[in-house]
mmCIF file of C-alpha atoms and ligand atoms in Angstrom:
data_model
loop_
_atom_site.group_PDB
_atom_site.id
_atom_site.type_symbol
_atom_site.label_atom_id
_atom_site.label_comp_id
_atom_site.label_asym_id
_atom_site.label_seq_id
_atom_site.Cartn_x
_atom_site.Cartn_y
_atom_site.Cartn_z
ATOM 1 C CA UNK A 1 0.000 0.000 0.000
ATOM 2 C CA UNK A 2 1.434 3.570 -0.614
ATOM 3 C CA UNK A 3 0.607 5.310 2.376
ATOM 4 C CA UNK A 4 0.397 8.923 0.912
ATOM 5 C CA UNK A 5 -2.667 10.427 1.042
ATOM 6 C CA UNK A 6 -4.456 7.449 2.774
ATOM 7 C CA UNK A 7 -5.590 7.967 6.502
ATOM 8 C CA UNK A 8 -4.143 6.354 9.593
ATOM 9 C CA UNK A 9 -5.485 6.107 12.981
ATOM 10 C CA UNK A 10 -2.553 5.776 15.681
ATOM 11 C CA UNK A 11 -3.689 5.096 19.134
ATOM 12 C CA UNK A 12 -2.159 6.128 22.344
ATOM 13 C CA UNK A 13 -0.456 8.350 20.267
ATOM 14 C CA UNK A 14 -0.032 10.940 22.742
ATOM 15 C CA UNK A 15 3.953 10.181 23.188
ATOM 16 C CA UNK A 16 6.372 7.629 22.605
ATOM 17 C CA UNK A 17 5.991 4.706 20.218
ATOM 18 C CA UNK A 18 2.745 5.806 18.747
ATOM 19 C CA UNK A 19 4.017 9.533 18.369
ATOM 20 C CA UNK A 20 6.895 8.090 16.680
ATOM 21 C CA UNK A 21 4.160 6.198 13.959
ATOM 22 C CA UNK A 22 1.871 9.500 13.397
ATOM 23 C CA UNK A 23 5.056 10.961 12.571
ATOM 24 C CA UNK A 24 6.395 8.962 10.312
ATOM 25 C CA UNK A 25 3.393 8.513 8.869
ATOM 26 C CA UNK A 26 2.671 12.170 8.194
ATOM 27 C CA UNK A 27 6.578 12.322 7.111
ATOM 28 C CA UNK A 28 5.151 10.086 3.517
ATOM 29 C CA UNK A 29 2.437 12.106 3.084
ATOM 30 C CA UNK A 30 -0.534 10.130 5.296
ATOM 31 C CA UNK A 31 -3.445 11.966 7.156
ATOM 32 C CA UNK A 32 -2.949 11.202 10.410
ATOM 33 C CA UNK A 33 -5.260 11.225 13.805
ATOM 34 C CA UNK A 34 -3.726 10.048 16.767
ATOM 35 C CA UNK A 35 -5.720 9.800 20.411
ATOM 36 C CA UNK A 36 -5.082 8.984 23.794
ATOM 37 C CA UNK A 37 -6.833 8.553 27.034
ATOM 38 C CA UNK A 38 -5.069 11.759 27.689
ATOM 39 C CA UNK A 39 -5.860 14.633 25.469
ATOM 40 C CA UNK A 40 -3.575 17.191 26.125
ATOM 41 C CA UNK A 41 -0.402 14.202 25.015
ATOM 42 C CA UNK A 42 -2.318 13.717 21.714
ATOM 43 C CA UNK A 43 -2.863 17.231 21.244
ATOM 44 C CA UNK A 44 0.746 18.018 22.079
ATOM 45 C CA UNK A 45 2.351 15.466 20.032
ATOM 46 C CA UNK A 46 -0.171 16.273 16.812
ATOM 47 C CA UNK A 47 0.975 20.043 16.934
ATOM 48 C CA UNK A 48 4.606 18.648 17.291
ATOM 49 C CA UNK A 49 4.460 16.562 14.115
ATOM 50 C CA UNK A 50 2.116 19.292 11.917
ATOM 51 C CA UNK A 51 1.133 18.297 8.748
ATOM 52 C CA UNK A 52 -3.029 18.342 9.497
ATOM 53 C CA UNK A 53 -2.614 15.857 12.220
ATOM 54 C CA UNK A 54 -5.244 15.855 14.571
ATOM 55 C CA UNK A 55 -5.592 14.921 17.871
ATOM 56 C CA UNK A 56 -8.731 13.317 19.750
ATOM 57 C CA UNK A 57 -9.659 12.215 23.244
ATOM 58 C CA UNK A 58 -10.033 8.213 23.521
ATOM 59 C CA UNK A 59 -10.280 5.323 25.909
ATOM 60 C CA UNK A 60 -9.897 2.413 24.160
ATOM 61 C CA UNK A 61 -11.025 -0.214 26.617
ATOM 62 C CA UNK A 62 -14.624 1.504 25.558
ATOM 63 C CA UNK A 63 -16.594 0.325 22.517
ATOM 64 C CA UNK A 64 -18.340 4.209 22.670
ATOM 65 C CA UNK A 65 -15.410 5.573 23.057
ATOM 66 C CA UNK A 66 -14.455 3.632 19.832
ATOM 67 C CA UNK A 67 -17.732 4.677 17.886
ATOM 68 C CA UNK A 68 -16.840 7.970 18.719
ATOM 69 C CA UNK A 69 -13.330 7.925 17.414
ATOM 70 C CA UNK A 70 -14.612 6.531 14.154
ATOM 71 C CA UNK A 71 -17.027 9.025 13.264
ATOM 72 C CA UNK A 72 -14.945 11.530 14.170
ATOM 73 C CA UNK A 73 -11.936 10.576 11.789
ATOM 74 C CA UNK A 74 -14.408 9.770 9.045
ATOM 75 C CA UNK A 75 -15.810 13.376 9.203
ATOM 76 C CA UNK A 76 -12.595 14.714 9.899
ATOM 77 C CA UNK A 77 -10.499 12.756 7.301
ATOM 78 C CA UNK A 78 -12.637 10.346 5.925
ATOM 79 C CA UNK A 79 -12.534 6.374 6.137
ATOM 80 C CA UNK A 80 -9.541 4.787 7.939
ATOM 81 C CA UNK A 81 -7.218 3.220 5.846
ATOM 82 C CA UNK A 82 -4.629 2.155 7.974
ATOM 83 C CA UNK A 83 -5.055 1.471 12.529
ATOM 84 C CA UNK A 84 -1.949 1.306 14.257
ATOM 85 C CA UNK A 85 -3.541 -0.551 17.998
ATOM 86 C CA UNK A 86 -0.620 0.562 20.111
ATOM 87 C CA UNK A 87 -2.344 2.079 22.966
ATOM 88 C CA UNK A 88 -0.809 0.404 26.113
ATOM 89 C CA UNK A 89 0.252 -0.281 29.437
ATOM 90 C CA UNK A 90 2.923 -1.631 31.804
ATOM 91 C CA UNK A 91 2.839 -2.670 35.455
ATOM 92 C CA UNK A 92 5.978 -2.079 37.931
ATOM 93 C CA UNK A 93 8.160 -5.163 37.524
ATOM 94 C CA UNK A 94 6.718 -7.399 40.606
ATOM 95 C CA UNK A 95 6.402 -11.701 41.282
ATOM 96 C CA UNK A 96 3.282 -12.652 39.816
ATOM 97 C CA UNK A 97 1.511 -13.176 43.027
ATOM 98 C CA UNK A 98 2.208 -9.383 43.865
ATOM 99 C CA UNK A 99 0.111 -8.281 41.324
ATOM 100 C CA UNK A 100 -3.359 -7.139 41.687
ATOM 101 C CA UNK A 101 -6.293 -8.524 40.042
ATOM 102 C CA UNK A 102 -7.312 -5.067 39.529
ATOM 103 C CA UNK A 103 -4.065 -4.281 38.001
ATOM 104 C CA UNK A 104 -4.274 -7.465 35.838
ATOM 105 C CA UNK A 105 -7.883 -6.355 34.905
ATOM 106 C CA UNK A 106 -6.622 -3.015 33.431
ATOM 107 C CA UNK A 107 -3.698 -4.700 31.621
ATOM 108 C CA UNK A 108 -5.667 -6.966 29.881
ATOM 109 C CA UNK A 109 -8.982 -4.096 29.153
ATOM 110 C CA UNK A 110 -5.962 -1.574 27.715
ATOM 111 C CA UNK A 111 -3.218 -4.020 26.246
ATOM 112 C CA UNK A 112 -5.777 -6.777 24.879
ATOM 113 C CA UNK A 113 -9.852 -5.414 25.092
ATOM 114 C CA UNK A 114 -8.203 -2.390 23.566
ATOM 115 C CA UNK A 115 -6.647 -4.138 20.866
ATOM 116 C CA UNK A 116 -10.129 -6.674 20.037
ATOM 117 C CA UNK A 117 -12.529 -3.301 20.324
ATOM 118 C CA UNK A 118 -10.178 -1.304 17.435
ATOM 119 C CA UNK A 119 -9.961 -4.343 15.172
ATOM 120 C CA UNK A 120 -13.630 -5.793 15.394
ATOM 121 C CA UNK A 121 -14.246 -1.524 14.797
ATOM 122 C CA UNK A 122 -12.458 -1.501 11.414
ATOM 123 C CA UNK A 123 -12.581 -5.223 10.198
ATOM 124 C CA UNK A 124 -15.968 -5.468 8.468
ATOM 125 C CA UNK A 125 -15.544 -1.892 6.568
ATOM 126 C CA UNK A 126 -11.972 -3.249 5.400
ATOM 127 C CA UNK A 127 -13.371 -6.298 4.464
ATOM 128 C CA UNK A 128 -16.072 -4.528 2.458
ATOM 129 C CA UNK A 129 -13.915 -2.053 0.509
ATOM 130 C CA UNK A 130 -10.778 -4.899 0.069
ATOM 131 C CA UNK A 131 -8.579 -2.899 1.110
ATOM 132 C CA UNK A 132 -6.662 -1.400 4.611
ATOM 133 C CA UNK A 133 -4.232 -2.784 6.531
ATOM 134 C CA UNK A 134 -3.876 -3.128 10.810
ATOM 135 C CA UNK A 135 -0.853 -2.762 12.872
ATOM 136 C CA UNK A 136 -0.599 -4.173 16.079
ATOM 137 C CA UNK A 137 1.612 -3.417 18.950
ATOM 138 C CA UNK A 138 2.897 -6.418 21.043
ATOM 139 C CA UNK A 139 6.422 -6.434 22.449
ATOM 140 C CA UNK A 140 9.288 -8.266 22.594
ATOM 141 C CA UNK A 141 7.763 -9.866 25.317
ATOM 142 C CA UNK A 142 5.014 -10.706 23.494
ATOM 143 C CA UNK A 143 7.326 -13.736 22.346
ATOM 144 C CA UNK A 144 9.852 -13.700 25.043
ATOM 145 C CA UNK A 145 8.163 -13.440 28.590
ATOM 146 C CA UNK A 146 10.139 -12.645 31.465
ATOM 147 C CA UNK A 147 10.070 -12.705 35.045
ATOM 148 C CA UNK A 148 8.275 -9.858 37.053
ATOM 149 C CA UNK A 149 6.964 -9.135 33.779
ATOM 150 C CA UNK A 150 4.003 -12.223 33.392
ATOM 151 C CA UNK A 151 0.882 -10.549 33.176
ATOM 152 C CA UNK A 152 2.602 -7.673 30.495
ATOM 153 C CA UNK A 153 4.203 -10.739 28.503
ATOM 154 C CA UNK A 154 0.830 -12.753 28.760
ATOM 155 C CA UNK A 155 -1.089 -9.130 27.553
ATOM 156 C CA UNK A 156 1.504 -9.130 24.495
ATOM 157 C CA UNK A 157 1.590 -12.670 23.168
ATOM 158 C CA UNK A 158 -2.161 -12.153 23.097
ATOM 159 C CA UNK A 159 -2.197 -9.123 20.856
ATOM 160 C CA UNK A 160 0.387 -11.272 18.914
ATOM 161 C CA UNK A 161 -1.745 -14.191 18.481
ATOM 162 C CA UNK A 162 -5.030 -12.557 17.803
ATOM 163 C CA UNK A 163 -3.217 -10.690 14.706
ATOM 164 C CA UNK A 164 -1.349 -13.834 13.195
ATOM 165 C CA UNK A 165 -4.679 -15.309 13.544
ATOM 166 C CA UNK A 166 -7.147 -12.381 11.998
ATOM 167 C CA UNK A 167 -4.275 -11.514 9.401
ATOM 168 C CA UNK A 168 -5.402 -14.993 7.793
ATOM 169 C CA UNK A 169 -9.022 -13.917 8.411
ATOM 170 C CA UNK A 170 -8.282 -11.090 6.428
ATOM 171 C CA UNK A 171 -5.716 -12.111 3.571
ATOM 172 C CA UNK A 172 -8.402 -13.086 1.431
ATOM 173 C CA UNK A 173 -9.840 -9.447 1.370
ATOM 174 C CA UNK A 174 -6.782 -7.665 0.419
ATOM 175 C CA UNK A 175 -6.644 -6.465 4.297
ATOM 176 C CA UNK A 176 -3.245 -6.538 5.459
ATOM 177 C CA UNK A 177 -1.918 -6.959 9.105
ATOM 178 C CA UNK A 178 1.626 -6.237 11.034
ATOM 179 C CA UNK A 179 2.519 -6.878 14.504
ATOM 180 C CA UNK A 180 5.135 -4.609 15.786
ATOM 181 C CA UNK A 181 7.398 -6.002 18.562
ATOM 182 C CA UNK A 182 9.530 -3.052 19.978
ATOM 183 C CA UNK A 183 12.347 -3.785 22.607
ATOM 184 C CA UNK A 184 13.485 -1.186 24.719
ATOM 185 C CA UNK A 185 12.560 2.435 23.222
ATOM 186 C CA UNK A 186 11.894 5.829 24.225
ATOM 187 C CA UNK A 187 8.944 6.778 26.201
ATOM 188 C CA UNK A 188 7.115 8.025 29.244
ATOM 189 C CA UNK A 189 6.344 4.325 30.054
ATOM 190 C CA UNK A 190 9.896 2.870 29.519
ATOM 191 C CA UNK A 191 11.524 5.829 31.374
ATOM 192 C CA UNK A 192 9.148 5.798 34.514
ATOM 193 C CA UNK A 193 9.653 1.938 34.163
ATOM 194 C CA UNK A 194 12.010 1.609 37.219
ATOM 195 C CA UNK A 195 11.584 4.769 39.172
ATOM 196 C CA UNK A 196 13.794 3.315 42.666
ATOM 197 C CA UNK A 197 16.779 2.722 39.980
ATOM 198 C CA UNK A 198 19.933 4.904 41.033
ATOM 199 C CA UNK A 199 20.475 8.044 38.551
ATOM 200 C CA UNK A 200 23.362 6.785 37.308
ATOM 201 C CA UNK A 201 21.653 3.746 36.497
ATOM 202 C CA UNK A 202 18.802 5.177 34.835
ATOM 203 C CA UNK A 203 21.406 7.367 32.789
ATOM 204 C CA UNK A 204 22.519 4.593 31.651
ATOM 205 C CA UNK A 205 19.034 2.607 30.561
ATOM 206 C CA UNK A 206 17.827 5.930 28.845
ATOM 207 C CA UNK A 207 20.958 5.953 26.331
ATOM 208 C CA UNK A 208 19.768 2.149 25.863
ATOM 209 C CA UNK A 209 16.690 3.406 24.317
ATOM 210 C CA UNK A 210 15.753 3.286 20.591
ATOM 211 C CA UNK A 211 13.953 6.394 19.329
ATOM 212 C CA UNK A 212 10.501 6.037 18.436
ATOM 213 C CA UNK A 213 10.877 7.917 15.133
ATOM 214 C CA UNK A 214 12.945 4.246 14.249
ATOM 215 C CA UNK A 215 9.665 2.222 15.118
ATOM 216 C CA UNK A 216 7.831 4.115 13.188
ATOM 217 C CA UNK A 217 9.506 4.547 9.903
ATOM 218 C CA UNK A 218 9.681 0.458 10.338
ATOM 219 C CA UNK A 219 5.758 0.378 10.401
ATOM 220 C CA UNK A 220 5.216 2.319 7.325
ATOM 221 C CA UNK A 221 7.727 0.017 5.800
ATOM 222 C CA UNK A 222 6.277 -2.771 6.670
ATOM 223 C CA UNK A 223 2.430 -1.530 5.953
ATOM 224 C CA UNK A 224 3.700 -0.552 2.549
ATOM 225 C CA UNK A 225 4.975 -4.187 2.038
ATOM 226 C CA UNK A 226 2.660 -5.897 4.253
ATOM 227 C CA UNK A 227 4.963 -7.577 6.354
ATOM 228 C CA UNK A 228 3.536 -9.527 9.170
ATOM 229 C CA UNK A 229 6.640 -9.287 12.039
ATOM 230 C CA UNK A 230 8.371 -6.508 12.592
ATOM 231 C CA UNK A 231 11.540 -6.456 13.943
ATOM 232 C CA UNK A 232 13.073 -3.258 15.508
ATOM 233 C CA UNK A 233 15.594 -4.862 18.236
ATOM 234 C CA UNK A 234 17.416 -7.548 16.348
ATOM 235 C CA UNK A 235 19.546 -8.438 19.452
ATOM 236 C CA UNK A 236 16.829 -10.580 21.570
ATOM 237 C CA UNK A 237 17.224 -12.994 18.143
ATOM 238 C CA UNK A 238 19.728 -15.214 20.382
ATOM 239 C CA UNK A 239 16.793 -15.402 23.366
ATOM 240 C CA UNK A 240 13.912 -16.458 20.868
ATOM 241 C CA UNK A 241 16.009 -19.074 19.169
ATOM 242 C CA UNK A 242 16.695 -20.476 22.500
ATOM 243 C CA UNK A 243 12.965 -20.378 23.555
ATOM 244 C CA UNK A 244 12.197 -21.571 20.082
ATOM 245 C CA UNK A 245 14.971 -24.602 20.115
ATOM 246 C CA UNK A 246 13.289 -25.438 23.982
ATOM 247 C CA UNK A 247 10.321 -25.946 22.078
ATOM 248 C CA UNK A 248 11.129 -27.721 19.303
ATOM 249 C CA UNK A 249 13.482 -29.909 21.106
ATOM 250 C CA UNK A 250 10.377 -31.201 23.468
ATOM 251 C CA UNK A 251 8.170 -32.472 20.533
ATOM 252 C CA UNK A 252 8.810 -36.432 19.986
ATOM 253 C CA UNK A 253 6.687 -38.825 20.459
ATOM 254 C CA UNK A 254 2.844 -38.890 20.743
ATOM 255 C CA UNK A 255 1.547 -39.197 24.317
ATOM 256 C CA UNK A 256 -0.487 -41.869 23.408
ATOM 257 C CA UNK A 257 1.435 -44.909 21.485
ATOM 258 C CA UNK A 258 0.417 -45.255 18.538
ATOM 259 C CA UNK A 259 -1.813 -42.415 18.115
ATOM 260 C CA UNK A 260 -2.139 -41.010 14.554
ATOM 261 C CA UNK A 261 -2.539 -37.396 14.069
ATOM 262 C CA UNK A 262 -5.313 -36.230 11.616
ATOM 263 C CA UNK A 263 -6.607 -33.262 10.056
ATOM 264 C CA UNK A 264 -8.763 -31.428 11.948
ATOM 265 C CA UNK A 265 -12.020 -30.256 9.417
ATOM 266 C CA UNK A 266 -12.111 -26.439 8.542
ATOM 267 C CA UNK A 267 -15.532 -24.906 10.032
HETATM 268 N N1 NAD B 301 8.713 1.745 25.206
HETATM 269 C C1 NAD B 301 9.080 0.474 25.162
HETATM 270 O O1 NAD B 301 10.238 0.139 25.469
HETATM 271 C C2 NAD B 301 8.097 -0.569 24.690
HETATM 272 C C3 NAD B 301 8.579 -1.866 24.438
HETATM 273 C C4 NAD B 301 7.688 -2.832 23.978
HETATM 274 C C5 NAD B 301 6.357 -2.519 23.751
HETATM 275 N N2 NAD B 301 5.915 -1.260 24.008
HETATM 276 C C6 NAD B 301 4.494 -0.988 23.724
HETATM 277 O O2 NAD B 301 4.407 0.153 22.893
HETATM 278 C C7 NAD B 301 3.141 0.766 23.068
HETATM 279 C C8 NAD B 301 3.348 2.256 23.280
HETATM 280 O O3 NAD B 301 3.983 2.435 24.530
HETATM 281 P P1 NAD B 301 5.098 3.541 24.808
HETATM 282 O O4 NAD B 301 6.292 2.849 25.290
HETATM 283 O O5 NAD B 301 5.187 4.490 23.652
HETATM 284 O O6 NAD B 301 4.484 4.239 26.096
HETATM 285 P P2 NAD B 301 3.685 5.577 26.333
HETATM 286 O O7 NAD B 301 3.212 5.477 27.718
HETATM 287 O O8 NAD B 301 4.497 6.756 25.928
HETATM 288 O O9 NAD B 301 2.478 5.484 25.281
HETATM 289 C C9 NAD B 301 1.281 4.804 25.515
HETATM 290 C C10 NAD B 301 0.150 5.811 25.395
HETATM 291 O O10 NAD B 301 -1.072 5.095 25.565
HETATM 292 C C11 NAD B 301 -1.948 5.947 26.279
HETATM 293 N N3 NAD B 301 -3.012 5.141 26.911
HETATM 294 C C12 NAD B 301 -2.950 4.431 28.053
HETATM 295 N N4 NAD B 301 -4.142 3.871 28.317
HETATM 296 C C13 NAD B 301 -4.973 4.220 27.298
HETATM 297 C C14 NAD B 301 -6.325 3.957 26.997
HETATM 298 N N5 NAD B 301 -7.105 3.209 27.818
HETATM 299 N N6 NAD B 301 -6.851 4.476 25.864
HETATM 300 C C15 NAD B 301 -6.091 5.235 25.030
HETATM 301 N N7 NAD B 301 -4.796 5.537 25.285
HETATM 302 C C16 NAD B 301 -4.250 5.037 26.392
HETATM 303 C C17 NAD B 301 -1.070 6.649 27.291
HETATM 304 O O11 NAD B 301 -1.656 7.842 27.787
HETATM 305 C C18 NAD B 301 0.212 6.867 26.494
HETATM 306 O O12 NAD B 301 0.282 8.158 25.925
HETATM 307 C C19 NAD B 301 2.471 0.038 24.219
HETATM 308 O O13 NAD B 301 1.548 -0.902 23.708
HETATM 309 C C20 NAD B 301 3.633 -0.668 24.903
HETATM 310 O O14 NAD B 301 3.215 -1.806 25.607
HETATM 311 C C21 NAD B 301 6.746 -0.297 24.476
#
């Protein structure tokens, strides 16, 4: 798809990684709205970038909230052509049983409701027109989960599964779908991350951090070419091989001797 011209929707675009998308975005040309749950980040970050990008108010754990958004980047824009779903959230890094259910209530509503409301918003008019493309944002953690980090990881592998799984739903319709997995990068969540960490130590995380302008210019790329996986942080590769090789290495024989595997009938 060439993006110029066409409109994208960024969520939780108020700062960070989805800043860094409306920007680069708007940098080829698109028509760009980004929202977040806090309006004065969206607003701020849509007069940074320029360009006619405009800035609305949006929860996205709401289905109105949702409507809302739609209509108002039809009117304002017209149809979406392109939804970046990368409105999310972390928790502090904690053993599982520290966390709250409340706290892994809101993960999930933000990180994985959010991510289910924007797609089942867009998919049937995409469907319709054959055309459009959604862009997910997981992690690296949503492939490599890591301790003090479960119920984040589990939100992540979730937003990676449902798109691997609706970007065959939606292959046939000329609807395209990416699932961005950033490692560490630039933001208000990554830098208020680890708050009790020395300064030194924090000085030293922050230069760590990728720029979200990166992410983003690796989106369009890979909305253009509709890529499924993209890769920002090339250096976990070494940690998913060695998940991956843990995996492969534990399939061998069928629990149940001499079981033969069939196909399973398409419904
Ligand atoms: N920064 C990193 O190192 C990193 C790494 C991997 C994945 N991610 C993911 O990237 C995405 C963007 O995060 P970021 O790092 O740019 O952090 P960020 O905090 O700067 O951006 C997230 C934005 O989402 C908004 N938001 C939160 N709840 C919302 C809601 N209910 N409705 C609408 N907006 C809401 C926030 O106000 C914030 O502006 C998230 O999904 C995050 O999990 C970030």
């Amino acid at each position: 798809m060439d993006v110029a011209g066409k409109v994208v929707l960024v969520t939780g675009g108020g700062g960070g990684i989805g800043a860094g998308m409306a920007e680069a975005f708007a940098e080829k040309g698109a028509k760009v709205a980004v929202t977040d749950i806090n309006p004065a980040y969206a607003q701020a970050e849509a007069e940074r970038i320029g360009r006619g990008t405009i800035a609305l108010a949006q929860d996205v754990t709401s289905p109105e909230s949702w409507a809302e958004v739609k209509a108002a980047v039809e009117a304002r824009l017209g149809a979406v052509d392109v939804l970046c779903n990368n409105a999310g959230i972390a928790l502090p890094f904690k053993p599982m049983e520290d966390i709250s259910l409340a706290q892994f209530d809101r993960v999930m509503a933000v990180n994985v409701r959010g991510v289910f409301l924007g797609c089942t918003a867009f998919m049937p008019e995409m469907k319709a027109r054959g055309s459009g493309h959604i862009a997910n944002t997981s992690s690296v953690n949503g492939q490599l989960p890591h301790q003090t980090f479960a119920v984040y990881s589990a939100s992540k592998f979730a937003v990676a599964a449902m798109s691997e799984a609706i970007r065959e739903e939606l292959a046939p319709f000329g609807v395209g779908v990416s699932i961005l997995y950033p490692g560490l990068t630039r933001s208000r969540m990554s830098e208020g991350q680890a708050p009790d960490l020395p300064e030194e130590m924090r000085k030293q995380l922050s230069a760590l951090m990728m720029e979200p302008i990166w992410l983003g210019r690796a989106v369009v790329r890979a909305v253009e070419d509709n890529r499924l996986h993209i890769i920002t942080h090339p250096d976990h590769l070494p940690a998913l091989k060695a998940r991956i090789d843990a995996l492969y290495a534990a399939f061998g024989e069928p629990a149940q001797p001499g079981y033969i595997a069939g196909r399973i009938p398409k419904g």
